[in-house]
Coordinates of C-alpha atoms in Angstrom, one line a residue:
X232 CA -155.2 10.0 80.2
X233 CA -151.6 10.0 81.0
X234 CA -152.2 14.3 82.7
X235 CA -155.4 12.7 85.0
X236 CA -153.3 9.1 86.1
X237 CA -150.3 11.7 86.9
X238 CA -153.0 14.0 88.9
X239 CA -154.4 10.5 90.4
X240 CA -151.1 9.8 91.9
X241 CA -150.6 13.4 93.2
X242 CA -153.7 13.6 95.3
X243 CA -153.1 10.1 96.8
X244 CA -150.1 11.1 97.8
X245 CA -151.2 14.0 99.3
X246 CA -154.2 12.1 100.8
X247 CA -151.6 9.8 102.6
X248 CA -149.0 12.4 103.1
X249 CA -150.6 15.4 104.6
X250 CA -152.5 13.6 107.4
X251 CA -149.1 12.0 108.6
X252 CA -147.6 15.0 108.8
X253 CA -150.6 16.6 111.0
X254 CA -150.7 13.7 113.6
X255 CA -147.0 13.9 113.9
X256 CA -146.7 17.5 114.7
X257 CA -149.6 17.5 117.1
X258 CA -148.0 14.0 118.9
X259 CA -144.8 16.2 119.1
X260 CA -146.8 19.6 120.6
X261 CA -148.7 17.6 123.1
X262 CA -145.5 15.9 124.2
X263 CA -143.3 18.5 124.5
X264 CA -145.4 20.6 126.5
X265 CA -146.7 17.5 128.7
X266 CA -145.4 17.6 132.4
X267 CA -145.0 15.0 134.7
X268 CA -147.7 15.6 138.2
X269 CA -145.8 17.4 140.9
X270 CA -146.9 14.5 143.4
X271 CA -144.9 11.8 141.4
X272 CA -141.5 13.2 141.6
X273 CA -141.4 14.3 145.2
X274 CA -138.9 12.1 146.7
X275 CA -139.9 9.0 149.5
X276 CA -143.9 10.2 148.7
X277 CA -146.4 7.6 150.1
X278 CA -150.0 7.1 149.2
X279 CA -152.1 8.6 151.8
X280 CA -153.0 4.9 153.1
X281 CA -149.4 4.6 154.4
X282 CA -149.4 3.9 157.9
X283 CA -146.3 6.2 158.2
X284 CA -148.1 9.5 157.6
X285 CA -150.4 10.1 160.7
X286 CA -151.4 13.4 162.3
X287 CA -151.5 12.4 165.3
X288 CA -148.0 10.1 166.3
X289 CA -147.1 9.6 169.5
X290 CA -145.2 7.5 171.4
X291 CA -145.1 4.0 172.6
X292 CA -143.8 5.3 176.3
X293 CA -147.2 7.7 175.9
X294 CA -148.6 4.2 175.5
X295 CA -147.3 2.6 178.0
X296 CA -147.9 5.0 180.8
X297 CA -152.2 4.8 180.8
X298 CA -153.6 3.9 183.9
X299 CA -157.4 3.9 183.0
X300 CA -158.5 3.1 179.4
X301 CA -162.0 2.6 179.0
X302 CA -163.4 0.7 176.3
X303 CA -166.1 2.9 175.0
X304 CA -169.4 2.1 174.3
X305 CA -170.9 2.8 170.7
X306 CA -174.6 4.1 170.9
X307 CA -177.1 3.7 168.0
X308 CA -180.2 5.9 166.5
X309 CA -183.5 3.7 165.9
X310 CA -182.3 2.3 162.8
X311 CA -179.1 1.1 163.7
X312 CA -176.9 4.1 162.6
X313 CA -174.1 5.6 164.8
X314 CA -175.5 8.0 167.4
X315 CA -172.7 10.4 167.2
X316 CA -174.5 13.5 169.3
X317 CA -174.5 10.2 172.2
X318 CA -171.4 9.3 171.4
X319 CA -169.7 12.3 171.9
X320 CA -171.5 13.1 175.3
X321 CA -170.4 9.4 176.7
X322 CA -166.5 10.5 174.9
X323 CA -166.8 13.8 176.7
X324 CA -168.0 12.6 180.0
X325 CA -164.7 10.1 179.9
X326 CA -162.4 13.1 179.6
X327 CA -164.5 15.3 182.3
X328 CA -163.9 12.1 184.8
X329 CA -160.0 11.6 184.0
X330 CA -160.1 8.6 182.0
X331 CA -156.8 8.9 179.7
X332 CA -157.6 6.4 177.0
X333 CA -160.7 5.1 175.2
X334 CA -160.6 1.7 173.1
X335 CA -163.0 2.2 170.0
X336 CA -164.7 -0.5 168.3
X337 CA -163.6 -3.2 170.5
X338 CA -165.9 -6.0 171.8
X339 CA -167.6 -3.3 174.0
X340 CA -167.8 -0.9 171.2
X341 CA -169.5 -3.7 169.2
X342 CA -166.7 -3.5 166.3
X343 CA -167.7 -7.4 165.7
X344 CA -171.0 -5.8 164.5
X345 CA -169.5 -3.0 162.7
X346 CA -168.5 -2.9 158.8
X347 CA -164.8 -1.6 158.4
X348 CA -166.0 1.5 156.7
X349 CA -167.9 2.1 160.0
X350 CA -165.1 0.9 162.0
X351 CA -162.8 3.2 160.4
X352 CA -164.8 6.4 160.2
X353 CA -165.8 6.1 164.2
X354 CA -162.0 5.5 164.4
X355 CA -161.6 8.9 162.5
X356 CA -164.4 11.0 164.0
X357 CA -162.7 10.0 167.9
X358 CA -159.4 10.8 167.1
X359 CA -160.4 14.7 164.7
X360 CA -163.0 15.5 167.9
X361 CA -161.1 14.5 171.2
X362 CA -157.5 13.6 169.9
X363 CA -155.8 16.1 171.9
X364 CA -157.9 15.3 175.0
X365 CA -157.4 11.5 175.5
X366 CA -155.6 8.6 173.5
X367 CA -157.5 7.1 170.9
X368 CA -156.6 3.7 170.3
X369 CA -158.3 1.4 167.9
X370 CA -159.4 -2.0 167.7
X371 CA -158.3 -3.2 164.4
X372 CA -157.6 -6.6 165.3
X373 CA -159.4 -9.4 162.9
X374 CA -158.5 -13.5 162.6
X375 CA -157.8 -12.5 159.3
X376 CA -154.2 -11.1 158.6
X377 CA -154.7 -9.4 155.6
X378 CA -157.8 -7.8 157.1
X379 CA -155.7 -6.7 160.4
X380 CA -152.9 -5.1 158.3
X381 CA -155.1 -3.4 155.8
X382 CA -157.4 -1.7 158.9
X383 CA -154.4 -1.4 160.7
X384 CA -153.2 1.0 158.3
X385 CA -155.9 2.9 157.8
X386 CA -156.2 3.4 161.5
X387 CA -153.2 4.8 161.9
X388 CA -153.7 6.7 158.6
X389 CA -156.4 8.6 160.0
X390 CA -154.7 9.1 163.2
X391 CA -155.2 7.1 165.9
X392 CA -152.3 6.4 168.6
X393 CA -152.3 3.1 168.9
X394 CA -154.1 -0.1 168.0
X395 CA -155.5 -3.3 169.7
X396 CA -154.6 -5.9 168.4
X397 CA -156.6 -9.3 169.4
X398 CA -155.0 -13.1 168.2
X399 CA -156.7 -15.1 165.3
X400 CA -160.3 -16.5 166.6
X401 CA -161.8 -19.6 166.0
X402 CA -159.5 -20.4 162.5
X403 CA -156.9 -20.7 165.1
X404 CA -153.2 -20.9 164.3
X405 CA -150.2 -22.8 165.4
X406 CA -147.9 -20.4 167.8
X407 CA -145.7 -19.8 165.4
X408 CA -148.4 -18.1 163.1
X409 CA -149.5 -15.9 165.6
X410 CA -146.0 -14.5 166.1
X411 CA -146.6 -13.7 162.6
X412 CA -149.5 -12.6 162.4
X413 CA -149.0 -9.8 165.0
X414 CA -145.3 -9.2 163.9
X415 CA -147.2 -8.0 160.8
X416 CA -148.8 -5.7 162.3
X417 CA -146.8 -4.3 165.1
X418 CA -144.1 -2.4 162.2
X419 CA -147.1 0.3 161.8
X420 CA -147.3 2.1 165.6
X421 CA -147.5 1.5 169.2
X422 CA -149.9 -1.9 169.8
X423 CA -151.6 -3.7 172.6
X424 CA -152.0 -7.2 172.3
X425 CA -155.3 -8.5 173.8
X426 CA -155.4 -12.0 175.1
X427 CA -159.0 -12.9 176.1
X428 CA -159.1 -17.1 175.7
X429 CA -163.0 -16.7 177.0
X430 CA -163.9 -15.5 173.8
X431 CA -161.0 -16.3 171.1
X432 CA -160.4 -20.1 172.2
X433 CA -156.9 -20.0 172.4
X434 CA -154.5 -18.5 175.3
X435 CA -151.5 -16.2 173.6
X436 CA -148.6 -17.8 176.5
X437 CA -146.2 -15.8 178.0
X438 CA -143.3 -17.4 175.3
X439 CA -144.9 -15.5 172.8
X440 CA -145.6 -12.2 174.3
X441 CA -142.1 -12.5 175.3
X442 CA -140.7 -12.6 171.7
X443 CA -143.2 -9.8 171.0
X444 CA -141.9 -7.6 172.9
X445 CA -138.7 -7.3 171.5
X446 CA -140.5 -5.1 168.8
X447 CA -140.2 -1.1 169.4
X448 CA -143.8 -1.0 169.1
X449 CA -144.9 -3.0 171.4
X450 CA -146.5 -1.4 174.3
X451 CA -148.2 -3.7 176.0
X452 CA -150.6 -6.7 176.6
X453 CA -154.4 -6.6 178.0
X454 CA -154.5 -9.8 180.1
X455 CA -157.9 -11.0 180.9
X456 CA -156.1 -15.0 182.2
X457 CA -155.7 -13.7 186.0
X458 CA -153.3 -11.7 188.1
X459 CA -150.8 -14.7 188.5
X460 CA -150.3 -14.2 184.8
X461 CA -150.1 -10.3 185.3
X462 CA -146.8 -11.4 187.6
X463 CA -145.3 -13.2 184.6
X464 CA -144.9 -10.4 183.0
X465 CA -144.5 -7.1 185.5
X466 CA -141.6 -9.0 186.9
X467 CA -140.1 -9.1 183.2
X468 CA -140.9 -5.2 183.0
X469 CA -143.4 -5.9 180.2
X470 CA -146.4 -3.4 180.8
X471 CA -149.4 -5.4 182.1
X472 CA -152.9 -3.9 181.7
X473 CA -156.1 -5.5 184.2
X474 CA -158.6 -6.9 181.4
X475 CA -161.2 -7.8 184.1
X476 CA -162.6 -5.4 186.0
X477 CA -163.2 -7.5 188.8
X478 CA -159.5 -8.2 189.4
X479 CA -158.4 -4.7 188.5
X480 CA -157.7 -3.4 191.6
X481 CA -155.2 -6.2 192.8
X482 CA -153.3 -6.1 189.4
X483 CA -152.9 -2.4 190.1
X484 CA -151.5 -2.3 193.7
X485 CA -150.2 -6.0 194.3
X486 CA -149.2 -7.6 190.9
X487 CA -147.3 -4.4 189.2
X488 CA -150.1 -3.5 186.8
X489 CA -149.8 -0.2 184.7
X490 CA -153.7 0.4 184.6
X491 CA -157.2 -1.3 183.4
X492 CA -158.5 -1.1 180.4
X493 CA -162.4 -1.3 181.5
X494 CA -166.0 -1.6 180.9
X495 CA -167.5 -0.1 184.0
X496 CA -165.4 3.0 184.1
X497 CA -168.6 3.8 181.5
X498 CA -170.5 3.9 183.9
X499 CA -168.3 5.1 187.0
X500 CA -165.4 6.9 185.3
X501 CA -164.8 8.7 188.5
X502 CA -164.5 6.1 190.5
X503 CA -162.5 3.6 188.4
X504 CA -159.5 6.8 188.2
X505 CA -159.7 6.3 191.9
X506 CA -159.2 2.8 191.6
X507 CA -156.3 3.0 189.3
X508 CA -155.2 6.3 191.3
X509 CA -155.4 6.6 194.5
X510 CA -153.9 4.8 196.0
X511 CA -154.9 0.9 197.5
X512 CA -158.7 1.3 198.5
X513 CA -160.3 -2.3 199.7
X514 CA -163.4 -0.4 200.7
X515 CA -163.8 1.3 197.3
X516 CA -162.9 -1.8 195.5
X517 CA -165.6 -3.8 197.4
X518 CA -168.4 -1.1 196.9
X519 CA -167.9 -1.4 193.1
X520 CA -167.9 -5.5 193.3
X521 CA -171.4 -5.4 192.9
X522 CA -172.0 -3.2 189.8
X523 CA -169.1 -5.4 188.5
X524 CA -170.5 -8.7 189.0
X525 CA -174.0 -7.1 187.4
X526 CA -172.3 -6.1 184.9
X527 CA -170.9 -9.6 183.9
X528 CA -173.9 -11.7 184.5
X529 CA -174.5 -12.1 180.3
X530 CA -171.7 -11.7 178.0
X531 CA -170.7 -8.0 177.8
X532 CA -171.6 -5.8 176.4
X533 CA -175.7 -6.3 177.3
X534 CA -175.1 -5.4 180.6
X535 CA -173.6 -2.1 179.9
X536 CA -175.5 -1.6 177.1
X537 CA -178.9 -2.0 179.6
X538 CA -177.5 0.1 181.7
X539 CA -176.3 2.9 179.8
X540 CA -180.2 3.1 178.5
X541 CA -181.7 3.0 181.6
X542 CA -179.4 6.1 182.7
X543 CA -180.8 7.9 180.0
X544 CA -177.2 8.6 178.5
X545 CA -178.1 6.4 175.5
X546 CA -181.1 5.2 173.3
X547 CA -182.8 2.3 174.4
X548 CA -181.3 0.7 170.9
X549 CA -179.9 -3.2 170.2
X550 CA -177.7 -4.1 167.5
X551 CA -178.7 -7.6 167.5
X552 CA -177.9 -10.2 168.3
X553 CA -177.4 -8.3 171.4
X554 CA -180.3 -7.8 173.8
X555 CA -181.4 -6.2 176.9
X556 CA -181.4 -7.9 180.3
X557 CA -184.6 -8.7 181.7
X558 CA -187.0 -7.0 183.8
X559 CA -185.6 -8.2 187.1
X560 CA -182.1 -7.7 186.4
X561 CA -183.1 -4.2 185.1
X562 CA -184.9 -3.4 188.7
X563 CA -181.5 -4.8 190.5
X564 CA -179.5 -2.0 188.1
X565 CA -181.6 0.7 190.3
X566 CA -181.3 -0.6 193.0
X567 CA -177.4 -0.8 192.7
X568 CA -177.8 2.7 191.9
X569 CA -179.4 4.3 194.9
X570 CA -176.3 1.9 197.0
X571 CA -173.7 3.4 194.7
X572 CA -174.8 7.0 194.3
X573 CA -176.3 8.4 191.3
X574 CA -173.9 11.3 191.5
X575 CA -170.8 8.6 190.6
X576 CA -173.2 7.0 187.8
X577 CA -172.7 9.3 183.9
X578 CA -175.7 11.1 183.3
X579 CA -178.0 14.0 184.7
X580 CA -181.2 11.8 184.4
X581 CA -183.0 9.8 187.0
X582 CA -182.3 6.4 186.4
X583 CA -185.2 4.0 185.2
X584 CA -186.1 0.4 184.7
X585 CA -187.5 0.7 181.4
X586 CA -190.0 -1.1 179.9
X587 CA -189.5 -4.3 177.2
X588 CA -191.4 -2.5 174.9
X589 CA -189.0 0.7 175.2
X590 CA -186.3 -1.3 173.7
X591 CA -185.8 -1.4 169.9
X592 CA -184.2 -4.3 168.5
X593 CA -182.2 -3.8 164.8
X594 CA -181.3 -6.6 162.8
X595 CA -180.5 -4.9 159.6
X596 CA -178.7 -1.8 159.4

């Protein structure tokens, strides 16, 4: 009894023993020849979201020197999808004409109808297709700050030069908070501040673009107020781009203007770089004024976007709640035409008025 208690004890010890020992040796061989990832020890290493790394940086004088920026149109397939093929064509026929800048995804890129993945990839595609050809700045302004600095940096993390940056819409903020909000922002790369009161409610007033600009990255502001605010600033030195077509032409050449960031100049790139170019024209200004003031006639962009259709450069396709102009206003686009000269218009088509039933309509995409 007293040989199989003793033989008991031995194998329970063994039983308790032996395994220890295993599991210690193999924690010790797994951890001695465990190494820590290459990535984690290389000194001042970012994450690849950080608005530092870019593949494309460039200055805020490059910035500041644009004379015509166009705010590019974004073109859609039949179920609401990007139309990259069009896109590219309408990107390509800016470069042909000597535009030097394209906004994407602002209001006349539809980015207010756009998810930021979509925002951020159209963003992306610009700036790895045409990125060497013009600057590529994007609109990642939003009334929400958190949103702004997160799509900010991921702008800027797939390359783009610059961003437009808009102030806080109808949540508006007290002055103080929209110093903040952009200061947020502005630490990432070269920004244009974009002060449209039409549309966000709430003028951004000289006091504040004047404590903005102390910032390195600050390149300029998009003022859509009027040329006597344009004079508030050129005659502080502060770089002053035309928001209104209609008006660009005197900023330019009379107020001290750098450039225009513009609509029509997707439809006349040509002749907009004249504009901004060449030189004061009044007779070239005034033969524009007419597609300008059609153009404007409904918010933007369902004049452009009419327009572009009926030149054939684009599909006859709506994002809603955007929708074509009517029938009339569609025959006076043709007629403007033939005035202007299809040969200044984008596009190798003849232009058409299009019927209502040619338009396609998309409410989800």
């Amino acid at each position: 009894m007293a040989t199989l208690q003793s033989c008991s004890v031995c194998l329970r010890e063994s039983a308790l023993q032996l395994p220890r020992h295993h599991l210690t040796d193999n924690y010790m061989s797994r951890t001695a020849k465990w190494k820590c990832p290459r990535a984690a020890v290389i000194p001042n290493f970012h994450l690849p979201m950080r608005s530092f790394e870019v593949k494309n940086r460039t200055s805020v004088d490059d910035i500041k020197s644009l004379r015509l920026i166009t705010a590019i149109k974004t073109p859609y397939l039949p179920d609401g999808r990007f139309d990259l093929e069009a896109y590219d064509a309408l990107v390509n026929m800016q470069i042909e004409n000597g535009a030097e800048g394209v906004i994407v995804g602002g209001t006349t890129g539809e980015g207010q109808l756009m998810s930021w993945d979509e925002h951020i990839m159209l963003i992306g595609h610009t700036i790895n297709c045409y990125g060497g050809s013009i600057k590529v700045i994007g609109n990642t302004g939003s009334n929400s700050t958190r949103e702004a600095i997160h799509a900010t940096e991921q702008g800027f993390a797939v390359g783009m030069h610059a961003a437009l940056h808009i102030n806080p819409y109808y949540g508006k903020t007290s002055l103080e908070g929209l110093v903040a909000h952009l200061d947020s922002v502005m630490s990432m790369g070269p920004t244009i501040v974009y002060n449209v009161p039409s549309r966000t409610g709430q003028d951004i007033p000289p006091r504040v673009i004047h404590r903005l600009a102390q910032s390195f990255n600050f390149a300029g502001i998009k003022e859509c107020v009027g040329n006597d605010r344009v004079d508030q600033y050129t005659d502080k030195g502060i770089v002053v781009w035309s928001g209104n077509d209609d008006e660009c032409h005197d900023s330019r050449w009379n107020h001290g203007a750098t450039g225009v960031i513009s609509v029509t100049s997707n439809l006349v790139p040509g002749l907009m770089r004249e504009l901004m170019f060449g030189g004061k024209n009044p007779s070239l200004n005034a033969k524009i004024m007419p597609l300008v003031e059609w153009l404007f006639q409904e918010p933007n962009p369902i004049g452009l976007n009419t327009a572009l259709a009926q030149l054939g450069v684009v599909r006859p396709v709506f994002r809603l709640p955007y929708v074509p102009l009517p029938l009339a206003k569609r025959v006076e686009f043709v007629n403007l035409v033939k005035q202007i000269g299809r040969e200044n218009f984008v596009g190798e088509k003849d232009v058409k008025v299009l019927n209502d039933d040619d338009f396609v309509l998309v409410s989800r995409y």
